[in-house]
Amino acid sequence: MARIAMWSGPRTVSTALMRSWENRPDTVVIDEPLYSFYLSSLPGLDHPGRDEVIASQSPSWEVVLHGLATDPLPDGVTVSYAKHMTHHVLPAVDLAAFAPFRHAFLIRDPRSLLASYAKVRATPTLDDLGLRQQAWLFEEFGGPVIDSTDLLAAPEAGLRALCAALGVPFSQAMLSWPAGPRDSDGVWAPYWYDSVWRSTGFTAPAPSRTRPALDPALEPLLAQCLPYYERLSENKIKIDIPNGLG
């Protein structure tokens, strides 16, 4: 039995990766189980669907993590996969509660991450993006690091490497899935998951020769993000990427 905590920054790719795992017949997924705790702890924070999110989950990190670690899995299920946003882990959370899980980390170039995130929340902070939290969670627990660009460019190779690192057999079912919403999607899905709902698999990125456009006001935040990203990137899974896509 494997209970996996996937620590994510990029929400779109992390949700596609959640779809990939959910398409396995032996896996159940849990979507951002600490989101209610996060919003409940920060009363002044404006997030889309805030009240609905808070009402949809337990606001207690102790209750959530105890359940993830100990609740019995459905018949025939041997893998529990939780998609976590790293910024949801606030200082009040005792990291020892994450000890029962196998940890993995999904990273994304911070310029692309910032450009995407700012489309939903125009003035993000370093804590919003989760890279700093990813870095210290990695230092605490270790685990495989996979770059979202590499995963999109070579899904099968990336998933095989990730599964091997987590001690879970690869399944061909992870490579595609039916379009549309899932019962497992959080209530925040209408605000964030439009492109994932339209997807049926991982879409290779188009070869790009230009950097994503970024509001100049976000350049200082980008500079803050880079050291954390570079630290994680040094440890990422090595994947053979088709020419022109890496």
Coordinates of C-alpha atoms in Angstrom, one line a residue:
M1 CA 0.0 0.0 0.0
A2 CA 1.3 3.5 -0.9
R3 CA 0.1 6.8 0.4
I4 CA 1.6 9.5 -1.7
A5 CA 1.8 13.2 -1.1
M6 CA 2.5 15.1 -4.3
W7 CA 3.7 18.6 -3.6
S8 CA 2.8 21.0 -6.4
G9 CA 3.2 24.6 -7.4
P10 CA 1.7 24.6 -10.9
R11 CA -2.0 23.9 -10.5
T12 CA -2.9 23.0 -14.1
V13 CA -0.2 20.4 -14.6
S14 CA -0.7 19.1 -11.0
T15 CA -4.4 18.5 -11.8
A16 CA -3.6 16.7 -15.0
L17 CA -1.2 14.6 -13.0
M18 CA -4.0 13.9 -10.5
R19 CA -6.2 12.8 -13.5
S20 CA -3.4 10.5 -14.6
W21 CA -3.2 8.8 -11.2
E22 CA -7.0 8.6 -10.8
N23 CA -7.3 6.8 -14.1
R24 CA -5.4 3.8 -12.5
P25 CA -7.8 1.2 -11.3
D26 CA -5.8 0.7 -8.1
T27 CA -5.7 4.4 -7.0
V28 CA -7.9 6.9 -5.2
V29 CA -7.1 10.6 -5.3
I30 CA -7.6 13.4 -2.9
D31 CA -7.7 17.0 -4.2
E32 CA -6.0 19.7 -2.1
P33 CA -7.1 18.4 1.3
L34 CA -5.6 21.3 3.3
Y35 CA -7.3 24.1 1.3
S36 CA -10.0 24.7 3.9
F37 CA -7.4 24.8 6.7
Y38 CA -5.3 27.3 4.7
L39 CA -8.2 29.7 4.0
S40 CA -9.6 29.4 7.5
S41 CA -6.2 30.3 8.9
L42 CA -6.0 33.4 6.8
P43 CA -9.3 35.3 7.2
G44 CA -8.2 38.3 5.1
L45 CA -7.1 36.3 2.1
D46 CA -9.2 36.7 -1.1
H47 CA -9.5 33.4 -3.1
P48 CA -12.2 32.5 -5.7
G49 CA -15.0 30.6 -4.0
R50 CA -13.5 31.1 -0.6
D51 CA -16.6 30.4 1.6
E52 CA -17.5 27.4 -0.5
V53 CA -14.0 25.9 -0.2
I54 CA -13.9 26.4 3.6
A55 CA -17.3 24.7 4.0
S56 CA -16.3 21.7 1.8
Q57 CA -13.5 20.3 4.0
S58 CA -12.4 20.0 7.6
P59 CA -10.5 23.1 8.6
S60 CA -8.4 21.1 11.0
W61 CA -5.0 20.0 9.6
E62 CA -4.8 17.3 12.4
V63 CA -8.1 15.7 11.3
V64 CA -7.2 15.9 7.6
L65 CA -3.7 14.4 7.9
H66 CA -4.7 11.7 10.4
G67 CA -7.4 10.6 7.9
L68 CA -5.1 10.6 5.0
A69 CA -2.6 8.4 6.9
T70 CA -5.0 6.0 8.5
D71 CA -8.4 5.8 6.8
P72 CA -8.9 2.4 5.1
L73 CA -8.8 2.4 1.3
P74 CA -11.7 1.2 -0.9
D75 CA -11.7 -2.5 -2.0
G76 CA -9.1 -3.1 -4.7
V77 CA -7.3 0.2 -4.1
T78 CA -3.7 0.1 -3.0
V79 CA -2.6 3.6 -3.8
S80 CA -3.8 6.9 -2.1
Y81 CA -2.6 9.9 -4.0
A82 CA -3.1 13.4 -2.5
K83 CA -2.5 16.5 -4.6
H84 CA -1.2 19.1 -2.2
M85 CA -0.5 22.8 -2.9
T86 CA 2.7 23.5 -0.9
H87 CA 1.5 26.9 0.2
H88 CA -1.3 25.3 2.1
V89 CA 1.2 24.1 4.7
L90 CA 1.3 27.0 7.1
P91 CA 3.8 27.2 10.1
A92 CA 1.1 25.8 12.5
V93 CA 1.3 22.4 10.8
D94 CA 3.5 19.9 12.5
L95 CA 5.6 18.4 9.7
A96 CA 5.9 15.1 11.7
A97 CA 2.3 14.5 10.6
F98 CA 3.6 14.0 7.0
A99 CA 6.1 11.2 8.0
P100 CA 3.8 8.3 6.9
F101 CA 3.6 9.4 3.3
R102 CA 5.8 8.9 0.3
H103 CA 6.7 12.4 -1.0
A104 CA 7.1 13.7 -4.6
F105 CA 7.5 17.2 -5.9
L106 CA 6.2 18.8 -9.2
I107 CA 8.0 22.0 -10.2
R108 CA 7.7 24.5 -12.9
D109 CA 9.9 27.3 -14.2
P110 CA 8.9 30.2 -12.0
R111 CA 8.5 32.7 -14.8
S112 CA 5.9 30.5 -16.4
L113 CA 4.4 29.8 -13.0
L114 CA 4.0 33.5 -12.2
A115 CA 2.6 34.4 -15.6
S116 CA -0.1 31.7 -15.3
Y117 CA -0.9 32.4 -11.6
A118 CA -1.3 36.1 -12.2
K119 CA -4.2 35.5 -14.6
V120 CA -6.3 34.4 -11.6
R121 CA -4.7 36.4 -8.8
A122 CA -3.0 39.6 -10.1
T123 CA -0.7 40.3 -7.1
P124 CA 0.7 37.0 -5.8
T125 CA 3.3 36.8 -3.0
L126 CA 6.1 34.4 -2.5
D127 CA 4.1 32.4 -0.1
D128 CA 1.2 32.1 -2.6
L129 CA 3.4 30.3 -5.1
G130 CA 4.7 27.6 -2.8
L131 CA 8.3 27.3 -4.1
R132 CA 9.8 28.2 -0.8
Q133 CA 7.6 25.6 1.0
Q134 CA 8.4 23.0 -1.6
A135 CA 12.1 23.5 -1.0
W136 CA 11.9 23.1 2.8
L137 CA 9.5 20.1 2.4
F138 CA 12.1 18.5 0.1
E139 CA 14.8 19.2 2.6
E140 CA 12.7 17.5 5.3
F141 CA 11.5 14.4 3.5
G142 CA 13.3 14.1 0.2
G143 CA 11.6 12.3 -2.7
P144 CA 11.5 12.4 -6.5
V145 CA 11.3 15.9 -8.2
I146 CA 9.7 16.1 -11.6
D147 CA 9.7 19.2 -13.8
S148 CA 6.3 19.9 -15.4
T149 CA 7.9 20.8 -18.7
D150 CA 9.7 17.5 -18.8
L151 CA 6.5 15.6 -17.9
L152 CA 4.5 17.3 -20.7
A153 CA 7.3 16.7 -23.2
A154 CA 7.7 13.0 -22.4
P155 CA 4.7 11.8 -20.4
E156 CA 5.4 8.1 -20.5
A157 CA 9.1 8.4 -19.7
G158 CA 8.3 10.9 -16.9
L159 CA 5.5 8.8 -15.4
R160 CA 7.6 5.6 -15.5
A161 CA 10.5 7.3 -13.7
L162 CA 8.1 8.9 -11.2
C163 CA 6.4 5.5 -10.4
A164 CA 9.7 3.8 -10.1
A165 CA 11.0 6.4 -7.7
L166 CA 7.8 6.0 -5.6
G167 CA 7.9 2.2 -5.6
V168 CA 4.6 1.9 -7.5
P169 CA 4.2 -0.1 -10.8
F170 CA 3.6 2.1 -13.9
S171 CA 0.2 1.7 -15.6
Q172 CA -0.5 2.5 -19.2
A173 CA -3.9 3.9 -17.9
M174 CA -2.0 6.9 -16.6
L175 CA -1.4 8.3 -20.2
S176 CA -5.0 9.3 -21.0
W177 CA -8.3 9.9 -19.3
P178 CA -11.9 11.0 -20.2
A179 CA -12.6 14.7 -20.5
G180 CA -14.8 16.5 -18.0
P181 CA -15.1 17.0 -14.3
R182 CA -14.8 14.3 -11.6
D183 CA -16.5 13.8 -8.3
S184 CA -13.1 14.0 -6.7
D185 CA -12.5 17.6 -7.9
G186 CA -12.6 20.2 -5.2
V187 CA -15.4 22.8 -5.2
W188 CA -12.8 25.3 -6.5
A189 CA -12.5 23.4 -9.8
P190 CA -14.8 25.8 -11.8
Y191 CA -12.3 28.6 -11.1
W192 CA -9.1 26.7 -11.9
Y193 CA -9.7 23.5 -13.9
D194 CA -11.2 24.7 -17.2
S195 CA -8.3 23.5 -19.3
V196 CA -8.0 20.2 -17.4
W197 CA -11.7 19.5 -17.9
R198 CA -11.1 19.8 -21.6
S199 CA -8.1 17.6 -21.6
T200 CA -7.8 13.8 -22.3
G201 CA -4.1 13.5 -21.7
F202 CA -0.9 15.4 -21.3
T203 CA -0.3 18.0 -24.0
A204 CA 3.3 18.4 -25.2
P205 CA 4.4 22.1 -25.0
A206 CA 5.0 23.9 -28.2
P207 CA 8.6 24.6 -28.9
S208 CA 9.2 28.1 -27.5
R209 CA 11.9 30.6 -28.3
T210 CA 10.6 33.4 -26.2
R211 CA 10.1 33.7 -22.5
P212 CA 6.5 34.1 -21.2
A213 CA 5.4 37.8 -20.8
L214 CA 5.5 38.9 -17.2
D215 CA 4.2 42.1 -15.6
P216 CA 7.4 44.1 -14.8
A217 CA 6.0 44.6 -11.3
L218 CA 6.4 40.8 -10.8
E219 CA 10.1 40.7 -11.7
P220 CA 11.3 41.1 -8.0
L221 CA 9.1 38.2 -7.0
L222 CA 10.6 36.1 -9.8
A223 CA 14.1 36.9 -8.4
Q224 CA 12.9 35.6 -5.0
C225 CA 11.5 32.4 -6.5
L226 CA 14.6 31.4 -8.6
P227 CA 16.9 30.1 -5.8
Y228 CA 14.2 27.7 -4.5
Y229 CA 13.4 26.5 -8.0
E230 CA 17.1 26.0 -8.8
R231 CA 17.6 24.0 -5.6
L232 CA 14.8 21.7 -6.5
S233 CA 15.7 21.5 -10.1
E234 CA 19.2 20.2 -9.2
N235 CA 17.4 17.1 -7.9
K236 CA 14.9 16.5 -10.6
I237 CA 14.3 13.1 -12.3
K238 CA 16.3 12.9 -15.5
I239 CA 14.1 12.1 -18.5
D240 CA 14.9 11.7 -22.2
I241 CA 13.1 14.6 -23.9
P242 CA 12.3 14.6 -27.6
N243 CA 14.4 17.1 -29.5
G244 CA 12.9 20.6 -29.5
L245 CA 10.6 20.0 -26.6
G246 CA 13.0 20.0 -23.6

